[in-house]
Amino acid sequence: MRNNELSAWTLLVASAVLGSVTMLSLSGCKPPAPTEVDVSTGEYVESNTTASDSNVTTTTSQAIETPVPVDAPATTELSAKDAPATNNEAPAATDVTAAATATEPVADTSAEVVSSGGDWPQWGGTRERNNTPGVKNLPLEWNIGKFDRRSGDWDDTKAKNIRWFSNLGSQTYGNPVIAGGQVYVGTNNGAGHLKRFPSKVDLGCLLAFDEKTGEFKWQHSSEKLITGRVHDWPLQGICCSPLVEGNRLWFVTSRGEVRCLDTEGFYDDEDDGPVKDEMVSLAAIMNAGPSAEAFELALAGLAEGKLTDAAKAALAASGAEVEGDVKIETLTEGKSWTATGKFDGVDRVLTIKQIGPRIKFFKKLGTSDKRDADVIWVYNMMGPDMGISQHNMCSCSVTSYGDLLFVNTGNGLDESHLNLPAPDAPSFICMNKNTGEVLWTDGAPAKNILHGQWSSPTVGTFEGVPQALFAGGDGILYSFRADKGKDGKPELLWKFDCNPKTSKWVLGGEGTRNNLIATPVVYDGLVYIAVGQDPEHGEGEGHLWCINPNMRGDISRTLAMKIGDDGKRTLIPHRRIQAVEPENGEVEVDNPNSGVVWHYSMLDTNGDEEIDFEEEMHRSIGTCAIKDDVLYVADFSGLV
């Protein structure tokens, strides 16, 4: 590749840098303008489905386990520099047995991925989440040429370092990943790649493109939850980045599901399972406005065993043009039917249902549906087994360790920002990535969740111990042993409160306490995380922490204590609003077991004995990036 050309890989690098500034800037609680979905019409349609449509856990043990060498080494780590010695009173456990801990695949070490300049198969490139690919000779200048949004034509006469373009949705929060010759991006349905879902239909979309040409390959479509902005905010699309290993891909949908897909889609002419013949929406006729008459005629026609012209037109518009005769059979009188015939050249049996004010047509996905995703398994975190209730949107970019898949569930408050609908639901889970089986769950943040949980997990190996790091919605960073757990529960190694104990959560952003949105980063044997506030909910205080992960227990910088009348100090359990209330005789004291290597919030760099604007760490949800011992992180005040 010539140095002055911009391939899909270099596009990724550019977006990765932007992603290190902010992985996700949710629209919070302000209604978005729906005009962005379809420029030509200025309208969008919610593709709501009932909760029962996806309230199903689909797992199986039929999938083949990924072969992993028994003697595979742990992730390649650089030695920690000037890190404090491990506390002798809380030694790190190093007797990790192979039976209890997943073995890391040789071909997936962080050092190899970063240095190769090749595939970038997950958010941050590797499970350590340090967004610094080892690519050389990247171009420093770009010119996108001219693009006509109405016609979709691209004039590349003056374009520079642009190899190809392809349409995404009107809002895109999922950073692209590249693996196996394909590019994957989470977005909304503004591009309208599928005929059955025109651009005015609001969806969460995961798109796959050819890395060399930008050709659209396939789309996974997540229809909007019927609960709307409470759980599935309009127009946000798929806000996470997927994880790709071999011919398998994992991601979290806007419907609170963890899904495993076949990266080849249906191009391999196989419907890989255990999910087979997946039923999906095809077309609909509304009993409202201009289509009301068509609705009545279609309903009457079905009762007579006929498919009306209006029904055929709706199917044709969705890419399922009727060819020849169609046989209609009644399943439930006046409610459901089947239609057997040839649709767009494919012999199919469609299902037709009257659902409220709609007549809806459904089809089963199969090998003829090349532009649709091939689903392997699905786990619904909002289902009865887990019962999570995400705030506005699920946005976790999953990661793995061996056969283990780590997921932040997104459990959070309701739209009032006061109530926690599912206080007993887990916040962090570990799954078998091949089958979708849940191995362990943890609900540590519990009732102390401040808002939502939109961070992504990280995995690092420290002194031989693999650790899964989760940033909680209570402002605490948790580390668990990265293994299968015991009796459905993980081993907590350490936790770190990223907020000062005297900080206070105030609704509307007037307080000083923050939740965690950034992803923790592993570098040189240490853990780094930036702290800030959801941009729609006020300022908050900014902090940047460097933590020694070889400590154990509560390794926060300080502890919350209650001083009794006799002067005795008693440890106070963590509280949601404020950990320490000085007016009630409570104090913040130094933690003798602190894991802090260093902390930055402000520094008088020019020595004028004043803290200037540029000398303060402002709120940040950006994931830091570290290269050659230099750390880069952006805050919401426009500083890097």
XYZ file of C-alpha atoms in Angstrom:
640
model
C 0.000 0.000 0.000
C 1.359 3.415 -0.907
C 2.010 5.805 1.956
C -0.345 8.391 0.548
C -3.287 6.023 0.457
C -5.758 5.682 3.288
C -6.980 2.131 3.697
C -9.719 0.951 5.997
C -6.969 0.281 8.518
C -5.867 3.902 8.613
C -9.474 4.987 8.842
C -9.641 2.825 11.923
C -6.618 4.467 13.458
C -8.104 7.906 12.977
C -11.337 6.871 14.624
C -9.447 5.075 17.370
C -7.721 8.328 18.236
C -11.083 10.027 18.329
C -12.371 7.124 20.358
C -9.656 7.710 22.925
C -11.067 11.191 23.290
C -14.493 9.744 23.961
C -15.750 6.246 23.321
C -19.323 7.304 23.735
C -21.172 10.533 24.253
C -24.698 9.418 24.911
C -27.477 11.847 24.218
C -28.320 11.599 27.910
C -31.834 12.724 28.595
C -32.469 15.409 26.006
C -34.741 14.334 23.141
C -32.856 14.112 19.837
C -34.073 15.724 16.652
C -35.512 12.928 14.516
C -34.858 14.791 11.274
C -31.379 13.340 10.993
C -32.534 9.860 10.024
C -33.970 10.491 6.583
C -32.811 13.723 4.999
C -35.292 13.460 2.163
C -38.417 13.065 4.296
C -37.477 14.483 7.675
C -39.330 11.612 9.312
C -38.506 8.428 11.109
C -40.517 5.438 12.230
C -39.942 3.476 15.407
C -39.681 -0.234 14.677
C -40.993 -1.179 18.104
C -41.452 -4.803 19.014
C -42.962 -6.192 22.165
C -40.712 -7.114 25.044
C -41.587 -10.761 24.574
C -40.033 -10.708 21.112
C -36.536 -10.914 22.554
C -37.200 -12.004 26.122
C -35.628 -15.366 25.429
C -32.284 -16.864 26.346
C -30.900 -19.013 23.540
C -27.835 -21.024 24.465
C -26.503 -24.454 23.708
C -23.461 -26.586 24.350
C -23.259 -27.751 20.732
C -20.710 -25.148 19.692
C -17.138 -26.394 19.481
C -14.830 -24.981 22.143
C -11.960 -22.883 20.840
C -8.803 -25.028 21.016
C -6.261 -23.441 23.336
C -2.728 -24.754 23.901
C -2.220 -25.909 27.481
C 1.147 -24.201 27.693
C 0.032 -20.911 26.160
C 1.736 -17.978 27.868
C -0.079 -15.131 29.556
C -0.484 -11.760 27.882
C 2.856 -10.170 27.118
C 3.395 -7.438 29.702
C 6.123 -4.856 30.134
C 7.608 -4.671 33.596
C 6.154 -1.987 35.847
C 8.364 1.044 36.344
C 8.765 2.467 39.826
C 5.557 0.820 40.982
C 5.120 0.537 44.757
C 5.867 -2.810 46.254
C 2.972 -5.110 46.942
C 1.544 -4.640 50.445
C 2.870 -7.461 52.600
C -0.369 -7.649 54.560
C -2.395 -8.292 51.408
C -0.207 -10.391 49.107
C -1.264 -11.109 45.559
C -2.403 -14.653 45.002
C -0.240 -16.266 42.354
C -1.250 -19.917 42.736
C -3.635 -19.837 39.793
C -4.445 -23.331 38.597
C -4.952 -24.112 34.946
C -8.240 -25.791 35.787
C -9.732 -22.645 37.280
C -8.377 -20.047 34.897
C -8.822 -19.818 31.154
C -5.617 -20.106 29.175
C -4.857 -17.262 26.812
C -4.489 -18.126 23.124
C -0.950 -17.675 21.841
C -2.036 -15.812 18.719
C -3.965 -13.179 20.616
C -1.360 -11.538 22.817
C -1.640 -7.792 23.139
C 1.944 -7.200 22.025
C 1.396 -9.057 18.750
C -1.828 -7.224 17.923
C -0.398 -3.786 18.660
C 2.884 -4.327 16.824
C 1.508 -6.083 13.751
C -0.237 -3.095 12.198
C -2.829 -5.573 10.951
C -6.211 -6.485 12.381
C -7.723 -4.378 15.139
C -10.347 -6.845 16.390
C -11.928 -5.012 19.321
C -12.319 -1.666 21.072
C -8.808 -0.549 21.976
C -7.276 -3.232 19.773
C -6.674 -5.686 22.605
C -8.204 -6.683 25.909
C -5.790 -4.237 27.575
C -7.619 -1.390 25.772
C -4.589 0.786 25.057
C -5.587 2.547 21.832
C -2.102 2.820 20.313
C -1.633 0.642 17.211
C 1.905 0.098 15.990
C 1.322 1.406 12.474
C 4.022 3.368 10.669
C 3.925 5.897 7.828
C 0.359 6.969 8.416
C -0.694 10.000 6.355
C -1.057 13.233 8.287
C -3.384 14.991 5.865
C -6.772 14.101 4.405
C -9.177 15.656 1.954
C -12.506 13.873 1.559
C -13.288 15.548 -1.760
C -16.892 16.495 -2.451
C -19.899 14.461 -1.435
C -23.459 15.117 -2.601
C -25.712 13.975 0.235
C -28.820 14.093 -1.914
C -27.550 11.915 -4.732
C -24.957 9.972 -2.753
C -22.313 10.706 -5.400
C -18.687 11.190 -4.395
C -16.394 13.461 -6.389
C -12.892 12.268 -5.538
C -11.101 14.648 -7.917
C -9.451 16.521 -5.058
C -9.636 13.723 -2.519
C -6.401 12.904 -0.740
C -5.555 9.756 1.201
C -9.092 8.400 0.911
C -9.376 4.928 -0.567
C -13.145 4.397 -0.343
C -16.251 5.478 1.476
C -19.441 3.748 2.511
C -22.590 5.095 4.107
C -23.189 4.831 7.844
C -26.171 6.008 9.859
C -26.906 9.575 10.907
C -25.314 8.971 14.329
C -22.397 6.613 14.887
C -20.938 5.919 18.333
C -19.461 2.458 17.770
C -15.767 2.681 16.884
C -14.884 0.482 13.881
C -12.900 -2.718 14.260
C -11.101 -4.652 11.522
C -10.585 -8.398 11.370
C -10.335 -11.034 8.681
C -10.657 -8.588 5.802
C -13.842 -6.934 7.031
C -14.685 -3.683 8.833
C -17.447 -3.663 11.462
C -19.205 -0.523 12.696
C -22.097 0.066 15.102
C -24.472 2.825 13.964
C -28.155 3.595 13.359
C -30.245 2.907 10.262
C -29.743 6.254 8.540
C -28.050 4.533 5.598
C -30.962 2.151 4.961
C -28.846 -0.711 3.607
C -31.741 -3.211 3.766
C -34.896 -2.753 1.691
C -37.072 -4.119 4.477
C -35.790 -1.363 6.758
C -35.684 1.951 4.826
C -33.707 4.788 6.397
C -36.754 6.324 8.081
C -37.086 3.222 10.293
C -35.114 3.619 13.515
C -32.886 0.624 14.293
C -29.664 -0.330 15.964
C -27.351 -1.577 13.193
C -24.075 -3.451 13.162
C -22.645 -3.182 9.648
C -19.964 -5.250 7.927
C -17.918 -3.952 4.976
C -15.136 -5.321 2.813
C -11.848 -3.887 4.086
C -10.291 -3.357 0.653
C -13.247 -1.980 -1.294
C -15.746 -0.680 1.270
C -18.448 -2.876 -0.249
C -21.396 -3.435 2.099
C -21.556 -7.089 3.158
C -24.267 -7.581 5.779
C -26.230 -5.910 8.560
C -27.487 -7.043 11.942
C -30.707 -5.192 12.753
C -31.919 -4.552 16.312
C -35.479 -3.277 16.334
C -36.335 -0.658 18.939
C -37.650 -1.739 22.328
C -41.269 -0.829 22.965
C -40.179 0.975 26.157
C -38.523 3.612 23.978
C -36.073 6.103 25.413
C -36.210 4.538 28.869
C -34.059 1.656 27.608
C -33.395 2.286 23.913
C -32.886 5.981 23.142
C -34.015 7.067 19.655
C -31.453 7.238 16.844
C -28.464 6.129 18.924
C -28.031 2.846 17.072
C -25.472 0.311 18.287
C -23.139 2.274 20.566
C -20.487 -0.366 21.166
C -17.679 -1.938 19.167
C -17.764 -5.693 18.554
C -15.150 -8.292 19.430
C -13.967 -10.508 16.562
C -12.032 -13.761 16.870
C -11.708 -16.024 13.860
C -15.117 -16.306 12.194
C -17.061 -15.308 15.302
C -18.159 -11.870 16.464
C -19.691 -10.794 19.795
C -21.445 -7.551 20.686
C -24.144 -6.010 22.880
C -27.300 -4.825 21.136
C -29.414 -1.783 21.929
C -32.003 -4.257 23.234
C -29.789 -5.407 26.102
C -28.732 -8.636 24.387
C -25.348 -10.281 24.021
C -25.158 -11.775 20.534
C -22.667 -14.006 18.768
C -22.573 -13.783 14.960
C -20.869 -15.618 12.110
C -18.532 -13.082 10.483
C -19.080 -14.764 7.112
C -22.792 -14.108 7.360
C -24.709 -16.292 4.933
C -21.977 -16.029 2.291
C -20.742 -19.453 3.393
C -24.172 -20.839 2.410
C -24.696 -22.126 5.934
C -27.179 -21.110 8.616
C -24.909 -21.618 11.594
C -26.621 -22.270 14.896
C -27.915 -22.994 17.400
C -30.052 -20.026 16.299
C -31.480 -21.127 12.957
C -34.367 -19.876 10.843
C -34.440 -16.639 12.835
C -37.799 -14.896 12.395
C -37.458 -11.230 11.427
C -39.746 -8.380 10.407
C -40.279 -8.027 6.681
C -43.058 -5.496 6.040
C -46.045 -3.844 7.721
C -49.299 -2.098 6.805
C -50.549 0.479 9.315
C -54.221 1.054 10.105
C -53.679 4.805 10.067
C -53.417 7.687 7.623
C -53.065 6.926 3.901
C -52.553 3.195 4.522
C -55.746 2.702 6.567
C -57.768 1.574 3.540
C -54.989 -0.785 2.457
C -55.010 -2.262 5.973
C -58.741 -3.022 5.805
C -58.488 -4.490 2.310
C -55.475 -6.622 3.244
C -57.238 -7.935 6.348
C -60.353 -8.794 4.343
C -58.244 -10.454 1.665
C -56.458 -12.651 4.194
C -59.828 -13.753 5.570
C -60.680 -14.905 2.036
C -57.320 -16.610 1.544
C -55.955 -13.912 -0.758
C -52.993 -11.555 -0.839
C -54.230 -8.125 -1.986
C -52.354 -5.789 -4.304
C -51.625 -3.513 -1.331
C -50.056 -6.411 0.559
C -48.013 -7.381 -2.500
C -46.845 -3.783 -2.874
C -45.727 -3.678 0.769
C -43.769 -6.891 0.271
C -42.207 -5.647 -2.969
C -41.065 -2.453 -1.253
C -39.314 -4.573 1.374
C -37.431 -6.593 -1.232
C -39.804 -9.579 -1.259
C -41.638 -9.153 -4.555
C -44.315 -11.788 -5.076
C -43.777 -14.110 -8.040
C -46.685 -16.323 -9.084
C -49.405 -17.713 -6.861
C -49.368 -17.485 -3.070
C -51.162 -19.945 -0.799
C -52.715 -18.384 2.320
C -53.480 -20.592 5.317
C -55.173 -19.398 8.505
C -53.433 -20.158 11.800
C -55.692 -18.129 14.093
C -58.836 -16.681 12.580
C -58.522 -12.945 12.078
C -55.101 -12.888 13.762
C -52.420 -14.942 12.015
C -51.735 -16.646 8.686
C -48.994 -18.194 6.596
C -48.211 -17.272 2.997
C -46.436 -19.911 0.916
C -44.953 -18.911 -2.414
C -41.985 -17.448 -4.229
C -40.813 -14.081 -2.928
C -37.983 -12.280 -4.717
C -37.067 -15.538 -6.399
C -36.888 -17.553 -3.175
C -39.396 -20.181 -2.062
C -40.542 -19.122 1.389
C -43.259 -19.499 3.976
C -44.040 -16.075 5.429
C -45.881 -15.533 8.692
C -48.504 -12.785 8.805
C -49.923 -11.371 12.039
C -52.296 -8.625 13.031
C -50.558 -6.914 15.938
C -52.544 -3.942 17.217
C -52.963 -1.396 14.418
C -50.550 -3.248 12.109
C -50.532 -6.178 9.767
C -46.963 -7.458 10.004
C -45.175 -9.831 7.657
C -42.302 -11.970 8.940
C -39.766 -14.210 7.247
C -37.200 -16.731 8.418
C -33.620 -15.794 7.647
C -31.621 -18.298 5.661
C -28.765 -18.699 3.230
C -30.559 -16.630 0.569
C -30.447 -13.557 2.814
C -26.855 -12.530 2.098
C -27.326 -8.955 3.327
C -28.500 -10.072 6.778
C -26.377 -11.269 9.689
C -26.155 -14.944 10.632
C -26.807 -15.236 14.380
C -25.107 -18.034 16.339
C -26.519 -17.478 19.821
C -28.388 -14.834 21.826
C -28.526 -14.042 25.526
C -31.107 -11.476 26.621
C -29.881 -9.655 29.729
C -33.298 -8.000 30.118
C -34.972 -11.418 30.262
C -36.358 -13.061 33.411
C -33.143 -14.887 34.303
C -31.104 -11.696 34.690
C -33.640 -8.869 34.599
C -31.353 -5.891 34.010
C -32.797 -2.472 33.193
C -30.341 -0.314 31.254
C -30.561 3.471 31.453
C -31.242 4.857 27.959
C -28.890 2.460 26.185
C -26.590 -0.537 26.549
C -23.077 0.394 25.484
C -20.524 -2.240 26.408
C -17.717 -3.301 24.082
C -17.106 -6.844 25.281
C -13.719 -8.497 25.610
C -12.480 -12.041 26.130
C -9.849 -14.154 27.831
C -9.558 -17.641 26.384
C -13.123 -18.977 26.224
C -14.385 -16.365 28.688
C -16.433 -13.356 27.558
C -16.752 -10.346 29.892
C -19.736 -7.996 29.730
C -20.921 -4.886 31.590
C -24.709 -5.334 31.650
C -25.577 -1.613 31.716
C -28.004 -1.915 34.649
C -29.027 1.588 35.748
C -31.654 4.026 36.964
C -35.037 4.666 35.375
C -36.038 7.842 33.559
C -36.695 9.680 36.839
C -32.983 9.371 37.726
C -34.114 8.465 41.237
C -35.260 4.845 41.163
C -33.260 1.710 40.432
C -35.746 -0.724 38.837
C -33.504 -3.782 39.202
C -31.304 -3.363 42.310
C -30.573 -7.091 42.483
C -29.657 -7.479 38.811
C -25.970 -8.037 38.016
C -23.714 -5.323 36.673
C -20.840 -7.541 35.553
C -21.023 -10.994 33.980
C -18.711 -13.656 32.585
C -19.950 -15.979 29.833
C -18.726 -18.912 27.794
C -18.143 -17.170 24.477
C -18.825 -20.336 22.476
C -22.204 -21.209 23.996
C -23.562 -18.076 25.686
C -23.699 -19.825 29.058
C -23.439 -17.407 31.995
C -20.597 -18.591 34.234
C -20.769 -15.937 36.930
C -22.450 -12.661 37.779
C -21.694 -9.826 40.171
C -23.917 -6.961 41.270
C -21.389 -5.057 43.381
C -22.576 -1.501 42.535
C -26.150 -2.536 43.435
C -28.176 0.292 45.004
C -25.208 2.670 44.763
C -25.452 3.074 40.975
C -25.451 6.813 40.323
C -26.899 6.961 36.806
C -26.095 4.341 34.158
C -23.266 1.920 33.403
C -21.683 2.460 30.001
C -18.069 1.440 30.520
C -16.411 -1.585 28.932
C -14.372 -4.295 30.673
C -10.610 -4.734 30.407
C -8.434 -7.790 31.019
C -4.795 -7.692 32.084
C -2.363 -10.213 33.539
C -0.341 -9.021 36.529
C 2.311 -11.186 38.196
C 0.748 -14.206 36.528
C -2.791 -13.448 37.679
C -5.340 -12.619 34.945
C -7.706 -9.880 36.093
C -11.015 -8.706 34.627
C -11.481 -4.984 35.315
C -14.956 -3.445 35.448
C -15.735 0.257 35.961
C -18.908 0.417 38.039
C -21.735 2.910 37.945
C -20.996 3.692 41.591
C -17.641 5.247 40.701
C -15.664 2.213 41.854
C -13.238 0.213 39.704
C -13.487 -3.530 40.433
C -11.009 -6.298 39.655
C -12.029 -9.965 39.532
C -9.952 -13.028 38.857
C -10.448 -13.754 35.158
C -11.645 -17.321 35.466
C -14.892 -19.300 35.520
C -15.585 -18.424 39.143
C -17.113 -20.765 41.695
C -20.812 -21.487 42.205
C -21.728 -18.676 39.835
C -19.694 -16.025 41.653
C -16.313 -14.454 40.863
C -13.378 -13.834 43.166
C -13.030 -10.115 43.906
C -9.337 -9.236 43.973
C -9.527 -5.518 44.687
C -11.661 -2.415 44.364
C -10.754 1.248 44.019
C -13.042 4.231 44.675
C -12.258 6.771 41.953
C -14.052 9.596 43.809
C -12.917 11.462 46.915
C -14.943 10.266 49.915
C -16.251 13.771 50.547
C -17.528 14.144 46.976
C -21.299 14.375 46.636
C -23.751 13.218 43.985
C -26.290 15.926 43.165
C -28.953 15.371 40.523
C -28.448 17.717 37.589
C -24.674 17.706 37.711
C -24.145 20.271 40.460
C -22.221 17.817 42.607
C -18.643 16.563 42.649
C -19.148 12.786 42.532
C -18.862 10.982 39.187
C -19.792 7.673 37.682
C -17.285 5.910 35.444
C -17.755 5.886 31.673
C -14.165 5.577 30.439
C -12.615 2.157 29.926
C -9.682 1.221 32.192
C -6.357 0.809 30.383
C -3.499 -1.582 31.149
C 0.059 -0.450 30.417
C 3.418 -1.526 31.789
C 1.859 -3.557 34.589
C -0.319 -0.721 35.876
C -3.970 0.349 35.454
C -5.086 3.814 34.329
C -8.544 5.380 34.338
C -9.976 8.874 33.834
C -13.016 10.081 35.755
C -15.719 12.468 34.665
C -19.431 12.994 34.227
C -22.004 12.202 31.566
C -21.821 15.324 29.357
C -25.579 15.876 29.609
C -25.495 15.985 33.400
C -23.197 18.777 34.467
C -19.522 19.239 35.101
C -18.369 17.041 37.936
C -14.686 16.893 38.864
C -11.986 15.348 36.721
C -9.476 12.836 38.043
C -6.821 10.667 36.443
C -5.613 7.637 38.395
C -2.684 5.254 38.055
C -3.265 2.116 40.143
C -1.113 -0.818 41.241
C -3.181 -3.934 40.405
C -1.069 -6.270 42.529
C -2.702 -5.071 45.733
C -5.696 -6.843 47.280
C -8.825 -5.743 49.100
C -9.995 -2.121 49.227
C -7.074 -0.239 47.686
C -8.790 3.168 47.442
C -6.686 6.217 48.239
C -8.737 6.951 51.357
C -11.315 5.316 53.622
C -14.538 6.634 55.163
C -14.609 6.528 58.974
C -17.077 7.393 61.726
C -15.566 8.870 64.882
C -17.458 7.838 67.995
C -17.766 9.764 71.250
C -14.937 7.657 72.627
C -12.743 8.604 69.672
C -12.931 5.143 68.159
C -12.990 4.991 64.366
C -15.432 2.694 62.581
C -15.301 1.926 58.871
C -18.385 3.200 57.013
C -19.868 1.067 54.209
C -19.959 2.832 50.853
C -22.955 5.118 50.293
C -24.408 6.342 47.024
C -24.842 10.086 47.571
C -21.842 10.874 49.771
C -19.434 8.467 51.426
C -18.348 10.904 54.134
C -20.608 13.486 55.796
C -18.311 15.699 57.901
C -21.246 17.333 59.675
C -22.108 13.926 61.157
C -18.699 13.269 62.637
C -17.391 11.340 59.653
C -13.897 11.729 58.245
C -11.837 10.722 55.234
C -8.557 9.094 56.256
C -5.566 7.799 54.308
C -5.788 4.125 53.405
C -2.675 2.200 54.527
C -3.513 -0.371 51.838
C -3.814 2.203 49.053
C -2.952 1.098 45.539
C -2.422 4.625 44.194
C 0.760 5.004 42.168
C -0.105 8.571 41.222
C -3.153 10.802 40.895
C -3.697 13.948 38.840
C -6.455 16.500 39.318
C -4.545 19.801 39.149
C -0.972 21.050 39.165
C 0.546 24.523 39.332
C 2.945 23.970 36.445
C 3.950 27.625 35.975
C 4.578 28.226 39.673
C 2.327 31.280 40.027
C 0.585 29.715 43.051
C -2.695 29.702 41.174
C -4.478 26.897 39.350
C -5.103 28.082 35.815
C -7.774 26.586 33.578
C -5.196 24.565 31.652
C -3.633 23.258 34.884
C -6.769 21.468 36.034
C -8.023 18.015 35.083
C -11.575 18.608 33.910
C -14.259 15.934 33.667
C -13.502 13.222 31.140
C -15.175 10.115 29.811
C -12.275 9.548 27.435
C -10.254 6.350 27.565
C -6.583 7.261 27.855
C -3.962 6.153 25.330
C -0.335 5.560 26.309
C 2.612 5.456 23.919
C 6.297 5.421 24.860
C 5.411 6.274 28.486
C 3.414 9.355 27.455
C -0.268 9.311 28.424
C -2.865 11.139 26.333
C -6.414 11.844 27.495
C -8.973 14.461 26.494
C -11.447 16.228 28.755
C -14.730 17.984 28.079
C -13.185 21.409 28.433
C -11.358 20.921 25.157
C -7.966 20.050 26.590
C -5.703 17.103 25.849
